[in-house]
Short mmCIF file of C-alpha atoms and ligand atoms in Angstrom, two decimals:
data_model
loop_
_atom_site.label_atom_id
_atom_site.label_comp_id
_atom_site.label_asym_id
_atom_site.label_seq_id
_atom_site.Cartn_x
_atom_site.Cartn_y
_atom_site.Cartn_z
CA MET X 863 -4.64 -2.35 22.74
CA GLY X 864 -5.82 -2.46 26.34
CA MET X 865 -9.32 -1.64 27.51
CA ALA X 866 -8.41 2.02 28.09
CA GLY X 867 -6.83 2.22 24.66
CA ARG X 868 -9.89 0.72 23.05
CA MET X 869 -12.17 3.18 24.78
CA ALA X 870 -9.96 6.08 23.73
CA MET X 871 -10.08 4.76 20.18
CA ALA X 872 -13.88 4.44 20.33
CA ARG X 873 -14.18 8.04 21.59
CA MET X 874 -11.83 9.21 18.89
CA MET X 875 -13.81 7.36 16.23
CA ALA X 876 -17.08 8.82 17.52
CA ARG X 877 -15.59 12.31 17.21
CA CYS X 878 -14.28 11.40 13.81
CA ARG X 879 -17.73 10.27 12.65
CA GLY X 880 -19.29 13.52 13.83
CA LEU X 881 -16.73 15.48 11.91
CA LEU X 882 -17.20 13.36 8.84
CA VAL X 883 -20.87 14.25 8.74
CA VAL X 884 -20.05 17.97 8.90
CA MET X 885 -17.43 17.64 6.22
CA GLU X 886 -19.69 15.63 3.93
CA PHE X 887 -22.19 18.45 4.15
CA MET X 888 -19.49 20.95 3.25
CA ALA X 889 -18.55 18.73 0.36
CA HIS X 890 -22.04 19.03 -1.05
CA VAL X 891 -21.86 22.78 -0.84
CA ARG X 892 -18.45 22.90 -2.41
CA VAL X 893 -18.83 20.42 -5.26
CA SER X 894 -18.31 22.31 -8.46
CA ALA X 895 -19.93 21.57 -11.76
CA SER X 896 -16.57 21.09 -13.43
CA SER X 897 -16.30 17.90 -15.36
CA ILE X 898 -13.25 15.96 -16.31
CA THR X 899 -13.16 15.21 -19.96
CA GLY X 900 -9.68 14.52 -21.16
CA ARG X 901 -8.40 13.83 -24.61
CA ASP X 902 -9.01 10.14 -24.74
CA GLY X 903 -7.35 7.74 -27.13
CA GLU X 904 -3.91 9.30 -26.81
CA PRO X 905 -0.98 6.97 -26.38
CA ALA X 906 -0.93 6.39 -22.64
CA VAL X 907 2.62 7.58 -22.27
CA ARG X 908 1.60 11.08 -23.31
CA ARG X 909 -0.44 11.20 -20.14
CA ILE X 910 2.76 11.24 -18.05
CA PRO X 911 3.05 13.73 -16.52
CA ARG X 912 -0.66 13.90 -16.45
CA ASP X 913 -1.32 17.46 -17.49
CA ALA X 914 -4.12 16.22 -19.73
CA PRO X 915 -5.93 13.35 -18.04
CA GLY X 916 -7.31 10.49 -20.06
CA GLN X 917 -10.56 9.00 -19.04
CA LEU X 918 -10.68 9.68 -15.34
CA ARG X 919 -12.43 7.19 -13.13
CA VAL X 920 -15.30 9.02 -11.46
CA PHE X 921 -16.65 7.34 -8.34
CA PRO X 922 -20.33 7.38 -7.34
CA ALA X 923 -21.01 9.95 -4.62
CA GLU X 924 -21.12 7.47 -1.75
CA GLN X 925 -17.68 6.14 -2.62
CA ARG X 926 -15.94 9.50 -2.88
CA PRO X 927 -13.59 10.74 -0.21
CA PRO X 928 -14.80 13.62 1.91
CA PRO X 929 -12.55 16.58 0.99
CA SER X 930 -11.41 16.67 4.53
CA SER X 931 -12.02 14.50 7.54
CA ALA X 932 -10.60 14.11 10.98
CA ALA X 933 -7.04 12.91 10.87
CA VAL X 934 -6.71 9.92 13.14
CA ALA X 935 -3.19 9.03 14.06
CA LEU X 936 -2.39 5.36 13.70
CA PRO X 937 -0.54 3.93 16.67
CA VAL X 938 3.10 4.95 16.35
CA ILE X 939 5.32 2.19 17.69
CA ASP X 940 8.87 2.98 18.78
CA LEU X 941 10.91 -0.06 17.81
CA SER X 942 13.73 0.96 20.16
CA ALA X 943 11.50 0.24 23.18
CA PRO X 944 12.03 -3.03 25.11
CA ARG X 945 11.24 -6.01 22.90
CA ASP X 946 8.38 -7.29 25.07
CA GLU X 947 6.66 -3.93 24.83
CA VAL X 948 7.18 -3.73 21.07
CA ARG X 949 5.85 -7.25 20.55
CA ARG X 950 2.70 -6.42 22.50
CA ALA X 951 2.16 -3.09 20.72
CA VAL X 952 2.67 -4.57 17.25
CA LEU X 953 0.27 -7.41 17.92
CA GLU X 954 -2.43 -5.24 19.48
CA ALA X 955 -2.33 -2.61 16.72
CA GLY X 956 -2.09 -5.34 14.12
CA LYS X 957 -5.15 -7.17 15.41
CA GLU X 958 -7.23 -4.03 16.04
CA LEU X 959 -6.44 -1.99 12.95
CA GLY X 960 -4.24 -4.08 10.67
CA PHE X 961 -2.20 -0.87 10.27
CA PHE X 962 0.37 0.93 12.40
CA GLN X 963 3.40 3.18 12.03
CA VAL X 964 6.92 2.47 13.21
CA VAL X 965 9.70 4.87 14.18
CA ASN X 966 13.30 4.16 15.26
CA HIS X 967 12.99 1.33 12.79
CA GLY X 968 16.65 0.95 11.88
CA VAL X 969 16.37 1.96 8.23
CA PRO X 970 19.00 4.73 7.95
CA GLU X 971 17.54 8.21 7.44
CA GLN X 972 19.93 8.82 4.57
CA ALA X 973 18.73 5.70 2.73
CA VAL X 974 15.11 6.87 3.09
CA ARG X 975 15.91 10.44 2.02
CA ASP X 976 17.93 9.35 -1.04
CA MET X 977 15.23 6.90 -2.14
CA GLU X 978 12.48 9.51 -1.80
CA ALA X 979 14.56 12.17 -3.55
CA CYS X 980 15.43 9.91 -6.52
CA CYS X 981 11.81 8.81 -6.89
CA GLU X 982 10.52 12.38 -6.85
CA GLU X 983 13.18 13.31 -9.37
CA PHE X 984 12.16 10.43 -11.64
CA PHE X 985 8.61 11.74 -11.84
CA ARG X 986 9.86 15.24 -12.58
CA LEU X 987 11.68 14.00 -15.72
CA PRO X 988 10.15 15.02 -19.04
CA ALA X 989 7.67 12.50 -20.45
CA GLU X 990 10.08 11.53 -23.27
CA ASP X 991 12.66 10.34 -20.74
CA LYS X 992 10.13 8.14 -19.00
CA ALA X 993 8.49 6.79 -22.14
CA ALA X 994 10.94 3.90 -22.63
CA PHE X 995 9.95 2.54 -19.25
CA TYR X 996 6.20 2.71 -19.82
CA SER X 997 4.36 -0.61 -20.13
CA GLU X 998 0.83 -1.89 -19.58
CA ASP X 999 2.04 -5.51 -19.33
CA THR X 1000 1.14 -6.45 -15.75
CA ASP X 1001 3.64 -9.34 -15.80
CA LYS X 1002 6.60 -7.02 -16.29
CA PRO X 1003 8.50 -6.72 -12.98
CA ASN X 1004 9.89 -3.26 -13.76
CA ARG X 1005 7.72 -0.71 -15.47
CA LEU X 1006 6.03 2.65 -15.38
CA PHE X 1007 2.28 2.72 -15.72
CA THR X 1008 -0.62 4.97 -15.05
CA SER X 1009 -3.01 3.59 -12.44
CA THR X 1010 -4.95 0.42 -13.06
CA THR X 1011 -7.97 -0.39 -15.12
CA ASN X 1012 -9.00 -3.60 -13.30
CA GLY X 1013 -12.71 -4.02 -13.75
CA THR X 1014 -13.37 -0.42 -14.71
CA GLY X 1015 -13.65 -0.64 -18.47
CA GLY X 1016 -10.66 1.61 -19.07
CA GLU X 1017 -11.09 4.50 -16.68
CA ARG X 1018 -8.12 5.31 -14.50
CA CYS X 1019 -7.57 6.71 -11.07
CA TRP X 1020 -5.26 9.63 -10.40
CA ARG X 1021 -1.96 7.81 -9.96
CA ASP X 1022 1.18 7.09 -11.90
CA CYS X 1023 3.34 4.25 -10.63
CA LEU X 1024 6.93 3.20 -11.07
CA ARG X 1025 7.26 -0.47 -10.14
CA LEU X 1026 10.68 -1.86 -9.35
CA SER X 1027 11.37 -5.49 -8.44
CA CYS X 1028 14.30 -7.62 -7.38
CA GLY X 1029 15.15 -10.86 -5.67
CA PHE X 1030 17.03 -10.73 -2.43
CA PRO X 1031 19.96 -10.22 -2.17
CA VAL X 1032 19.82 -7.91 -5.20
CA ALA X 1033 21.48 -9.45 -8.28
CA ALA X 1034 23.36 -7.29 -10.79
CA ASP X 1035 20.91 -8.02 -13.62
CA ALA X 1036 17.95 -7.04 -11.42
CA LYS X 1037 19.61 -3.73 -10.62
CA ASN X 1038 20.39 -3.10 -14.29
CA ALA X 1039 16.70 -3.44 -15.13
CA TRP X 1040 15.86 -0.32 -13.06
CA PRO X 1041 15.92 3.14 -14.67
CA ASP X 1042 19.39 4.70 -14.87
CA ASN X 1043 17.85 8.14 -14.99
CA PRO X 1044 17.95 10.01 -12.63
CA ASP X 1045 21.52 9.30 -11.73
CA GLY X 1046 21.82 7.33 -8.54
CA LEU X 1047 18.33 5.82 -8.54
CA ARG X 1048 19.69 2.27 -8.85
CA GLU X 1049 22.11 2.75 -5.96
CA ALA X 1050 19.49 4.48 -3.82
CA MET X 1051 17.08 1.60 -4.43
CA GLU X 1052 19.72 -1.00 -3.57
CA ARG X 1053 20.71 0.81 -0.36
CA PHE X 1054 17.06 1.25 0.61
CA ILE X 1055 15.79 -2.22 -0.10
CA ALA X 1056 18.15 -4.19 2.17
CA PRO X 1057 17.36 -2.46 5.50
CA THR X 1058 13.70 -2.07 4.57
CA ARG X 1059 13.33 -5.78 3.86
CA ALA X 1060 15.19 -6.50 7.11
CA LEU X 1061 12.68 -4.31 8.96
CA GLY X 1062 9.81 -6.27 7.41
CA MET X 1063 11.39 -9.57 8.47
CA GLU X 1064 11.92 -8.29 12.02
CA LEU X 1065 8.26 -7.25 12.24
CA LEU X 1066 7.26 -10.70 10.99
CA ARG X 1067 9.39 -12.30 13.74
CA LEU X 1068 7.72 -10.11 16.37
CA LEU X 1069 4.29 -11.02 15.01
CA CYS X 1070 5.19 -14.73 15.04
CA GLU X 1071 6.21 -14.50 18.68
CA GLY X 1072 2.99 -12.62 19.39
CA VAL X 1073 0.63 -15.13 17.77
CA GLY X 1074 2.57 -18.18 18.93
CA LEU X 1075 4.39 -19.28 15.79
CA ARG X 1076 8.10 -20.09 15.78
CA PRO X 1077 9.99 -16.82 15.13
CA ASP X 1078 11.37 -17.95 11.75
CA TYR X 1079 8.00 -19.16 10.41
CA PHE X 1080 8.03 -16.65 7.53
CA GLU X 1081 11.74 -16.96 6.81
CA GLY X 1082 11.56 -19.47 3.90
CA ASP X 1083 9.53 -19.47 0.67
CA LEU X 1084 6.82 -17.33 2.28
CA SER X 1085 9.13 -14.32 2.08
CA ALA X 1086 11.68 -15.41 -0.54
CA GLY X 1087 9.85 -14.10 -3.60
CA ASP X 1088 10.53 -10.76 -5.24
CA VAL X 1089 10.75 -7.61 -3.21
CA VAL X 1090 8.50 -5.21 -5.11
CA VAL X 1091 8.59 -1.45 -4.69
CA ASN X 1092 5.69 0.66 -5.95
CA VAL X 1093 6.62 4.29 -6.22
CA ASN X 1094 3.19 5.93 -6.35
CA HIS X 1095 3.02 9.41 -7.74
CA TYR X 1096 -0.13 11.50 -7.43
CA PRO X 1097 0.14 14.74 -9.41
CA PRO X 1098 -2.10 17.63 -8.34
CA CYS X 1099 -5.60 16.59 -9.38
CA PRO X 1100 -8.12 19.00 -10.93
CA ASP X 1101 -11.09 17.22 -9.34
CA PRO X 1102 -10.06 15.32 -6.20
CA VAL X 1103 -13.61 15.40 -4.94
CA ARG X 1104 -14.89 12.99 -7.56
CA THR X 1105 -12.04 10.55 -7.91
CA LEU X 1106 -9.29 8.80 -5.95
CA GLY X 1107 -5.56 8.32 -6.31
CA LEU X 1108 -5.82 4.64 -5.51
CA PRO X 1109 -9.17 2.84 -5.23
CA PRO X 1110 -9.96 0.75 -2.13
CA HIS X 1111 -7.83 -2.38 -2.16
CA CYS X 1112 -6.02 -4.91 -0.01
CA ASP X 1113 -2.39 -5.72 -0.65
CA ARG X 1114 -1.65 -9.08 -2.25
CA ASN X 1115 1.66 -9.76 -0.53
CA LEU X 1116 2.85 -10.83 2.94
CA ILE X 1117 3.66 -7.48 4.57
CA THR X 1118 3.88 -3.88 3.28
CA LEU X 1119 6.15 -1.06 4.43
CA LEU X 1120 5.01 2.33 3.18
CA LEU X 1121 6.77 5.67 3.20
CA GLN X 1122 3.92 8.13 2.99
CA GLY X 1123 6.12 11.18 2.59
CA SER X 1124 4.95 14.46 4.11
CA VAL X 1125 1.70 14.87 2.17
CA ALA X 1126 -1.35 13.09 3.60
CA GLY X 1127 -3.44 10.89 1.33
CA LEU X 1128 -3.59 7.38 2.75
CA GLN X 1129 -6.96 6.34 4.21
CA VAL X 1130 -7.61 3.13 6.07
CA SER X 1131 -10.90 1.32 6.51
CA TYR X 1132 -11.84 1.02 10.16
CA ARG X 1133 -15.27 -0.14 11.33
CA GLY X 1134 -17.03 1.12 8.25
CA GLU X 1135 -15.26 4.51 8.13
CA TRP X 1136 -12.26 5.77 6.22
CA ILE X 1137 -9.65 7.19 8.55
CA ARG X 1138 -6.94 9.49 7.23
CA VAL X 1139 -3.47 8.53 8.21
CA GLN X 1140 -1.55 11.49 9.55
CA PRO X 1141 1.99 11.42 8.11
CA VAL X 1142 4.68 11.02 10.76
CA PRO X 1143 8.07 12.21 9.48
CA GLY X 1144 10.47 9.35 8.93
CA ALA X 1145 7.97 6.65 9.90
CA PHE X 1146 7.00 3.59 7.92
CA VAL X 1147 3.31 2.70 7.73
CA VAL X 1148 3.02 -1.08 8.12
CA ASN X 1149 0.13 -3.24 6.97
CA PHE X 1150 -0.55 -6.88 6.28
CA GLY X 1151 -1.18 -8.45 2.88
CA HIS X 1152 -3.50 -11.34 2.05
CA GLN X 1153 -0.70 -13.92 2.43
CA LEU X 1154 -0.23 -13.00 6.09
CA GLU X 1155 -3.98 -13.18 6.64
CA ILE X 1156 -4.12 -16.68 5.12
CA ALA X 1157 -1.00 -17.90 6.95
CA THR X 1158 -2.28 -16.67 10.34
CA ASN X 1159 -5.75 -18.10 9.64
CA GLY X 1160 -7.29 -14.64 9.80
CA LEU X 1161 -5.71 -13.58 13.10
CA LEU X 1162 -3.95 -10.73 11.27
CA LYS X 1163 -6.10 -9.18 8.59
CA SER X 1164 -5.40 -7.60 5.25
CA VAL X 1165 -7.28 -4.33 5.70
CA GLU X 1166 -8.69 -2.21 2.85
CA HIS X 1167 -7.09 1.13 2.22
CA ARG X 1168 -7.09 3.77 -0.49
CA ALA X 1169 -5.34 7.01 -1.39
CA ALA X 1170 -7.11 10.32 -1.91
CA ALA X 1171 -5.92 12.72 -4.59
CA ASN X 1172 -5.44 16.40 -3.80
CA ALA X 1173 -5.57 19.55 -5.88
CA ALA X 1174 -2.72 21.41 -4.25
CA VAL X 1175 0.53 19.49 -4.26
CA PRO X 1176 2.05 16.40 -5.85
CA ARG X 1177 2.46 13.41 -3.53
CA THR X 1178 4.93 10.57 -3.88
CA SER X 1179 4.80 7.45 -1.71
CA VAL X 1180 7.09 4.43 -1.70
CA ALA X 1181 5.52 1.06 -0.88
CA THR X 1182 7.76 -1.98 -0.33
CA PHE X 1183 6.09 -5.39 -0.59
CA ILE X 1184 7.57 -8.64 0.67
CA MET X 1185 6.24 -11.53 -1.43
CA PRO X 1186 6.22 -15.34 -1.29
CA THR X 1187 7.85 -17.28 -4.15
CA ASP X 1188 5.47 -18.17 -7.00
CA ASP X 1189 5.51 -21.88 -6.08
CA CYS X 1190 5.03 -21.29 -2.36
CA LEU X 1191 1.92 -23.01 -1.04
CA VAL X 1192 0.30 -20.55 1.33
CA ALA X 1193 -2.01 -22.11 3.91
CA PRO X 1194 -3.13 -21.42 7.46
CA ALA X 1195 -0.41 -22.45 9.93
CA ALA X 1196 -1.47 -25.79 11.44
CA GLU X 1197 -1.00 -24.57 15.02
CA LEU X 1198 -3.25 -21.53 14.41
CA ALA X 1199 -5.87 -23.49 12.48
CA ALA X 1200 -6.06 -26.04 15.32
CA GLY X 1201 -6.62 -23.31 17.90
CA GLY X 1202 -9.01 -21.38 15.70
CA GLY X 1203 -11.55 -24.11 14.95
CA GLY X 1204 -10.00 -25.33 11.70
CA ALA X 1205 -8.57 -23.72 8.59
CA ARG X 1206 -10.62 -20.74 7.42
CA TYR X 1207 -8.79 -20.33 4.09
CA ARG X 1208 -7.94 -22.85 1.44
CA ALA X 1209 -4.31 -23.56 0.64
CA VAL X 1210 -3.19 -21.88 -2.54
CA THR X 1211 0.08 -21.37 -4.37
CA PHE X 1212 1.06 -17.72 -4.59
CA ARG X 1213 1.02 -18.04 -8.40
CA GLU X 1214 -2.60 -19.25 -8.34
CA PHE X 1215 -3.51 -16.56 -5.80
CA MET X 1216 -2.15 -13.88 -8.14
CA ARG X 1217 -4.01 -15.31 -11.12
CA VAL X 1218 -7.31 -15.12 -9.24
CA TYR X 1219 -6.49 -11.71 -7.64
CA LYS X 1220 -5.89 -10.25 -11.09
CA THR X 1221 -9.34 -11.37 -12.25
CA VAL X 1222 -11.51 -10.77 -9.19
CA GLY X 1223 -9.86 -7.45 -8.29
CA ALA X 1224 -8.36 -6.18 -5.09
CA ARG X 1225 -11.46 -5.49 -2.99
CA ARG X 1226 -11.48 -7.42 0.25
CA GLU X 1227 -14.88 -8.92 -0.34
CA SER X 1228 -13.93 -10.48 -3.70
CA VAL X 1229 -10.68 -11.92 -2.40
CA GLU X 1230 -12.45 -13.37 0.66
CA LYS X 1231 -15.07 -14.96 -1.54
CA ALA X 1232 -12.38 -16.63 -3.61
CA PHE X 1233 -10.20 -17.97 -0.80
CA LYS X 1234 -12.19 -18.19 2.41
CA ILE X 1235 -13.69 -21.53 3.39
C1 OGA B 1410 -0.08 0.73 -2.28
C2 OGA B 1410 -0.75 1.72 -1.39
C3 OGA B 1410 -0.90 3.96 -0.49
C4 OGA B 1410 -0.33 5.33 -0.66
O1 OGA B 1410 0.86 1.12 -3.00
O2 OGA B 1410 -0.50 -0.44 -2.26
O3 OGA B 1410 -1.69 1.34 -0.75
O4 OGA B 1410 -0.49 6.12 0.27
N1 OGA B 1410 -0.30 2.99 -1.35
O5 OGA B 1410 0.26 5.63 -1.70
NI1 NI B 1411 -1.88 -0.83 -0.80
#
């Protein structure tokens, strides 16, 4: 972002802060006395769809989302622009915000539409049809689960999630491990994953060129692990003021490509505020995971984000994560460490990273404490 861009952003953020204050005040006026007490102790699968919530995670007041805040548009980068321009835009947005959106990204519209439609249809299935897929085993690559309980003592946020994984290219046995109901989900996933992964790899090449790494730096083990897709489903929530769909977290992977759908909900941490990401039809939201932060020695950061729940409409988002292999040793690139006053992160295998991430939790501060030198 140039000087002018930065100033515009600062002005926008100042306006946003002003609005936030007003909205917070309204929130106080509007908070109802309703409490969420679900039937706890049910088999978890009965909570899908979540017409009767279990123990809902209630956040302390200062951590709750304002019911409404200024929508700040992330930079929208047109990938059909001249490559030099795109490289500059991706790097500037990446360094400033760690988040941006891309359009004209080369993933066919039909592939996106089919994937979104099948995912929405999956969550509309009756609970019995989804039950076979339900699992709380975090090591299972393909499963349905209801939010996460990391470090909360059992309370859950307002999200159900269908996780689908595969190697690349997609092997037949990987595909057969995905749900066969609704019809066509497996094919939609297969047709979606190839161009979406290719988009991620292209963005990584652009970022490499931008930061001064060889363009294929991320081509090997750093990106050869599973491609993981989280289909997040946020049913209408009876008390969106006191909880969240997804708590604040950073992504664990290399790079994330998110289809937000048409319902807003994603919020990104920016200079101490949460900014709402305005959905742009057909766009992917792109952000960096911890592995990219480590590999670039902190030049590109894994930024905290969260998803708000809403009372009115269901929301389904599709997040695609590119991962290193388990054995991959992730370390700051020598050329970036040398220019940046030495390595700022310790080298770690992705397997070991995941082990620690699962215990310390996904907040940026905890992950930094564990891996930053
Ligand atoms: C994720 C994520 C945000 C959203 O799946 O990691 O951050 O808007 N999702 O659903
Ligand atoms: Ni995320």
